[in-house]
Amino acid sequence: MSFVRRLTSCFGVVLALAAGYAQSAPPVLPPEADELWTVEKALQRALEANPDFLAAKLEYERQQGIRVQIRAKLLPQVNVSASRDKRDDGLIDRTTNELTLPPNQRSFVASSSYDARVELRQLVFDGFGVWNQTKQYKALEDASRLAMETVAHRTVALVRQGFDAVLWRRDAAAKEQLRVVALQQVVDWTVKKQEAGEVPEYERFRAQAELKLAEADRAQAQSNVAKAEQYFRRLLMIPDGTAAGKLLLLDGELKPRSLAWTLSEATGMARTRRPDLAAAAAHLKAAQYALRVARSDYQPKIEAYTSYGTRSSYIDESHRLEGWSGGAAARWNIFDGLETRGRVRALLAGQRIAEVRLEELGFQINSQLREL
């Protein structure tokens, strides 16, 4: 074994002992450092400030509001209306003999009138269009909730990975720094040995070459630390304090995690627990209900109404009329230029797309688990 290799092995033992002490030492917060981050605190911060999770949460709230709007169509609608009219002389219906006389309150048709009423309307039948539309947006609401859970799970996983990545990169950089220090001492001792004639000159060249390689590895390790810290800051939406001389201090321990599941067990758990798979199924259900809503346009629409109001007489404005009125109205769009047919055809394609997405996601689960 050469002289350089013997010295390197000795310093390797010192390096391992120093690295073990560095991992077991408790974190000390320097005055210029940012606040101390634990895994739990980082997860809480990410779920509060991560834009992807906030967008998913707001989308869920938006779908809740839309479903309330659609569901309101199933309930009775109560309206209050009032009007006051003044008619031109040319709009007052009079006999031929009265055309030369100016209108007044004793004319056959009054020159002014008022009307006030409270009206209640209720949708009776529309081919179950509003009912299916309510079901459609309930499925979309569930899909948005599941999408929010997916983003939350992904955010938690990314924060944990980012936290461990910073610890790992820093540990690797510390070991590279100790390696450079050790090799620098090896170079110094080799130079002294070579000058004393105890080792040949090529041993000094070899030691210097190993030192240069270690310095390059240290620079790469420091670059990896900077990238890991920037990624962790982006996940938590915290500003970069490098320019101000602040540090990112983490309180945690880097340790391996083991998963004792078979492939079949992992596949079963993924199919029952993954929210993105459930969200894809909810999107398929929403597409099915949307198709039923479109087909309801082939059916007639029936609406019932009743009102209670007061108005002035058309003959004498001073005479007041008051009472109830009610009835029903029906509308059937027999020909719409094939608009409904085109919408049904488009929604059929959309339903098939949702089915394909669901099948693709189920296939990806098996493939991704096999890769892991």
XYZ file of C-alpha atoms in Angstrom:
372
model
C 0.000 0.000 0.000
C 1.432 3.419 -0.971
C 2.117 6.188 1.526
C -0.715 8.391 0.237
C -3.274 5.586 0.488
C -2.219 4.783 4.082
C -2.639 8.397 5.110
C -5.990 8.631 3.308
C -7.339 5.564 5.128
C -6.286 7.006 8.487
C -8.011 10.285 7.756
C -11.083 8.331 6.585
C -11.520 7.039 10.142
C -11.226 10.581 11.508
C -13.725 11.738 8.872
C -16.315 9.118 9.896
C -15.983 10.017 13.593
C -16.340 13.729 12.849
C -19.400 13.159 10.630
C -21.061 11.054 13.342
C -20.483 13.776 15.912
C -21.890 16.389 13.528
C -25.122 14.383 13.072
C -25.612 13.792 16.808
C -24.890 17.383 17.854
C -28.013 19.475 18.574
C -28.703 22.379 16.189
C -27.499 25.776 17.345
C -29.284 28.839 15.991
C -26.790 31.532 14.972
C -27.827 35.185 15.403
C -27.983 35.783 11.642
C -30.026 32.652 10.826
C -33.664 32.393 9.877
C -36.080 30.814 12.324
C -35.595 27.147 13.122
C -37.582 24.785 10.884
C -38.807 21.382 11.987
C -40.647 18.953 9.691
C -43.979 19.676 11.383
C -43.501 23.438 11.161
C -42.459 23.202 7.518
C -45.546 21.124 6.669
C -47.832 23.629 8.380
C -46.193 26.505 6.526
C -46.449 24.727 3.170
C -50.171 23.999 3.588
C -50.785 27.631 4.507
C -48.708 29.329 1.803
C -48.194 26.851 -1.046
C -49.972 28.362 -4.092
C -50.936 24.999 -5.579
C -52.735 23.946 -2.403
C -54.387 27.357 -2.003
C -55.619 27.231 -5.610
C -57.040 23.724 -5.072
C -58.759 24.858 -1.876
C -60.321 27.880 -3.595
C -61.456 25.678 -6.488
C -63.253 23.440 -3.992
C -64.994 26.471 -2.477
C -65.956 27.662 -5.975
C -67.552 24.313 -6.799
C -69.494 24.465 -3.538
C -70.904 27.852 -4.542
C -71.850 26.630 -8.018
C -73.725 23.638 -6.590
C -75.719 25.931 -4.303
C -76.676 28.026 -7.339
C -77.851 24.991 -9.319
C -79.728 23.474 -6.387
C -81.662 26.737 -5.953
C -83.484 26.046 -9.234
C -85.308 23.148 -7.551
C -86.773 25.425 -4.873
C -89.719 27.813 -5.248
C -88.802 31.273 -6.482
C -90.504 34.224 -4.761
C -90.482 37.620 -6.474
C -91.864 41.005 -5.448
C -92.589 43.502 -8.228
C -94.144 46.964 -8.413
C -94.714 49.450 -11.231
C -96.197 52.875 -11.825
C -97.188 53.874 -15.398
C -98.087 57.095 -17.138
C -99.494 56.773 -20.650
C -99.504 59.242 -23.526
C -102.815 60.470 -24.802
C -102.357 58.539 -28.029
C -102.228 55.240 -26.067
C -105.565 55.739 -24.298
C -108.298 53.667 -25.904
C -111.415 55.850 -26.418
C -114.445 55.918 -28.611
C -114.679 58.162 -31.675
C -116.800 60.701 -29.851
C -114.307 60.890 -26.976
C -111.222 61.443 -29.124
C -111.795 65.203 -29.006
C -112.072 65.218 -25.205
C -108.975 65.327 -22.961
C -108.417 62.203 -20.815
C -109.120 62.344 -17.094
C -109.751 59.998 -14.171
C -113.316 59.415 -15.388
C -112.230 58.238 -18.837
C -112.916 54.644 -19.938
C -109.151 53.976 -19.772
C -107.140 55.808 -17.122
C -104.110 57.795 -18.179
C -101.990 56.346 -15.321
C -101.935 53.126 -13.287
C -99.972 51.145 -10.683
C -99.394 47.447 -10.056
C -97.756 45.622 -7.102
C -97.657 41.891 -6.459
C -95.882 38.959 -4.827
C -95.345 35.998 -7.145
C -94.276 32.402 -6.435
C -92.992 30.182 -9.240
C -92.078 26.505 -9.095
C -90.486 24.313 -11.731
C -92.728 21.270 -12.130
C -91.034 19.274 -14.896
C -87.986 19.763 -17.106
C -87.010 16.209 -17.969
C -85.059 15.983 -14.686
C -82.531 18.428 -16.139
C -81.982 20.507 -12.993
C -81.931 17.372 -10.819
C -79.199 15.786 -12.939
C -77.354 19.094 -13.090
C -77.328 19.165 -9.281
C -75.868 15.649 -9.286
C -73.316 16.700 -11.888
C -71.986 19.578 -9.811
C -72.036 17.445 -6.672
C -69.673 15.070 -8.492
C -67.522 18.021 -9.598
C -67.451 19.267 -6.012
C -66.264 15.835 -4.860
C -63.647 15.822 -7.610
C -62.332 19.236 -6.529
C -62.198 18.077 -2.902
C -60.248 14.984 -3.916
C -57.964 17.111 -6.084
C -57.304 19.287 -3.036
C -56.404 16.156 -1.047
C -54.090 15.058 -3.868
C -52.286 18.404 -3.814
C -52.064 18.228 -0.013
C -50.527 14.734 -0.119
C -48.115 15.789 -2.854
C -47.159 18.941 -0.943
C -46.497 16.944 2.226
C -44.379 14.437 0.295
C -42.397 17.180 -1.464
C -41.753 19.045 1.790
C -40.515 15.882 3.485
C -38.320 15.099 0.487
C -37.015 18.667 0.388
C -36.311 18.639 4.130
C -34.405 15.357 3.892
C -32.635 16.520 0.729
C -31.239 19.592 2.497
C -30.032 17.470 5.420
C -28.510 14.905 3.064
C -26.805 17.494 0.852
C -25.410 19.313 3.860
C -24.121 16.071 5.348
C -22.486 15.193 2.019
C -20.941 18.678 1.773
C -19.598 18.416 5.317
C -17.984 15.081 4.506
C -16.458 16.521 1.347
C -15.071 19.431 3.366
C -13.503 17.041 5.873
C -12.113 15.050 2.975
C -10.486 18.152 1.500
C -8.978 19.065 4.882
C -7.642 15.545 5.316
C -6.170 15.431 1.805
C -4.600 18.854 2.293
C -2.763 17.481 5.309
C -1.769 14.430 3.273
C -0.342 16.738 0.585
C 1.595 18.748 3.193
C 3.052 15.620 4.770
C 3.850 14.101 1.375
C 5.735 17.239 0.332
C 7.790 17.082 3.526
C 8.470 13.361 3.003
C 9.452 13.961 -0.621
C 11.797 16.785 0.348
C 13.377 14.503 2.948
C 13.795 11.841 0.269
C 11.572 9.299 1.984
C 8.994 9.047 -0.875
C 9.366 9.508 -4.618
C 8.110 12.641 -6.392
C 5.167 10.920 -8.084
C 3.594 10.324 -4.628
C 3.425 14.104 -4.195
C 1.811 14.463 -7.626
C -0.709 11.757 -6.774
C -1.638 13.422 -3.477
C -2.070 16.803 -5.170
C -4.257 15.265 -7.899
C -6.492 13.617 -5.288
C -6.770 16.958 -3.493
C -7.902 18.702 -6.691
C -10.508 16.026 -7.305
C -11.753 16.378 -3.715
C -12.004 20.155 -4.114
C -14.087 19.666 -7.272
C -16.363 17.235 -5.424
C -16.677 19.744 -2.573
C -17.715 22.506 -5.000
C -20.319 20.215 -6.536
C -21.607 19.271 -3.067
C -21.913 22.947 -2.091
C -23.798 23.650 -5.316
C -26.179 20.791 -4.526
C -26.759 22.256 -1.047
C -27.665 25.641 -2.546
C -30.079 24.035 -5.019
C -31.725 21.933 -2.282
C -32.161 24.979 -0.041
C -33.672 27.061 -2.839
C -36.108 24.269 -3.681
C -37.096 23.963 -0.011
C -37.648 27.732 0.205
C -39.871 27.644 -2.885
C -41.999 24.893 -1.355
C -42.526 26.955 1.793
C -42.767 30.316 -0.040
C -40.117 31.884 2.196
C -37.767 34.567 0.848
C -34.143 33.908 0.096
C -32.006 35.249 2.917
C -28.647 34.424 1.328
C -28.043 38.002 0.237
C -28.732 39.251 3.784
C -26.370 36.673 5.265
C -29.140 34.577 6.805
C -29.025 30.818 7.003
C -31.682 28.143 6.634
C -31.473 26.053 9.791
C -33.288 22.728 10.000
C -33.938 20.734 13.156
C -34.216 17.096 12.189
C -32.446 13.809 11.759
C -31.773 12.090 8.467
C -32.698 8.443 8.771
C -33.858 5.763 6.323
C -37.511 4.776 6.007
C -38.619 1.243 5.177
C -41.912 0.021 3.666
C -42.814 -3.587 4.420
C -45.555 -4.120 1.816
C -45.851 -6.604 -0.978
C -46.719 -5.471 -4.495
C -50.278 -6.786 -4.249
C -50.819 -5.065 -0.898
C -49.429 -1.783 -2.189
C -51.589 -1.990 -5.317
C -54.725 -2.628 -3.281
C -53.968 0.266 -0.958
C -53.292 2.600 -3.878
C -56.563 1.718 -5.611
C -58.594 2.317 -2.449
C -56.739 5.296 -0.983
C -55.375 7.405 -3.827
C -57.539 10.535 -4.102
C -56.526 11.234 -7.704
C -58.069 7.903 -8.759
C -61.271 8.748 -6.878
C -61.236 12.223 -8.469
C -61.027 10.672 -11.942
C -64.023 8.471 -11.089
C -65.913 11.576 -9.893
C -65.127 13.355 -13.182
C -66.548 10.357 -15.052
C -69.719 10.503 -12.961
C -70.008 14.245 -13.649
C -69.670 13.599 -17.394
C -72.483 11.026 -17.219
C -74.791 13.473 -15.431
C -73.886 16.233 -17.907
C -75.053 13.955 -20.713
C -78.392 13.437 -18.953
C -78.756 17.199 -18.541
C -78.273 17.729 -22.272
C -80.804 15.012 -23.152
C -83.391 16.635 -20.878
C -83.669 19.452 -23.453
C -85.654 17.022 -25.598
C -88.411 17.132 -22.956
C -91.002 19.894 -22.344
C -90.612 22.387 -19.515
C -93.606 22.995 -17.210
C -93.738 25.722 -14.602
C -96.533 26.625 -12.128
C -97.023 30.054 -10.633
C -99.328 31.937 -8.284
C -99.377 35.557 -7.167
C -101.187 37.962 -4.906
C -101.281 41.612 -5.855
C -103.026 44.902 -6.044
C -103.429 47.280 -8.976
C -105.469 50.210 -10.155
C -108.422 49.822 -12.461
C -107.824 50.373 -16.146
C -111.030 52.413 -16.206
C -110.615 54.491 -13.066
C -107.231 54.992 -11.421
C -108.801 55.723 -8.084
C -110.457 52.303 -7.996
C -108.214 49.600 -6.414
C -108.291 45.905 -7.382
C -106.776 43.180 -5.153
C -106.672 39.349 -5.174
C -105.020 36.064 -6.160
C -104.078 34.729 -9.565
C -102.303 31.565 -10.692
C -101.709 29.151 -13.503
C -99.156 27.046 -15.356
C -96.895 27.595 -18.356
C -95.397 24.981 -20.675
C -92.705 25.237 -23.326
C -91.427 22.530 -25.666
C -88.585 23.315 -28.018
C -89.441 20.985 -30.898
C -86.719 22.153 -33.294
C -83.547 23.992 -32.268
C -81.443 23.572 -35.379
C -79.867 20.329 -34.008
C -78.207 22.295 -31.184
C -79.162 19.729 -28.538
C -78.038 16.862 -30.737
C -74.635 18.470 -31.208
C -74.277 19.098 -27.483
C -75.160 15.468 -26.707
C -72.589 14.264 -29.227
C -69.896 16.478 -27.687
C -70.719 15.285 -24.182
C -70.579 11.653 -25.300
C -67.018 12.273 -26.432
C -66.288 14.000 -23.121
C -67.617 10.998 -21.229
C -65.390 8.676 -23.230
C -62.392 10.930 -22.465
C -63.155 10.659 -18.739
C -63.323 6.862 -19.059
C -59.950 6.787 -20.825
C -58.376 9.007 -18.142
C -59.664 6.709 -15.424
C -58.355 3.603 -17.190
C -54.998 5.263 -17.825
C -54.629 6.258 -14.174
C -55.424 2.718 -13.042
C -52.769 1.376 -15.396
C -50.228 3.930 -14.169
C -50.721 2.800 -10.577
C -49.521 -0.722 -11.379
C -46.668 0.590 -13.521
C -45.454 3.148 -10.970
C -45.558 0.667 -8.100
C -43.529 -1.847 -10.105
C -40.953 0.846 -10.822
C -40.636 1.548 -7.085
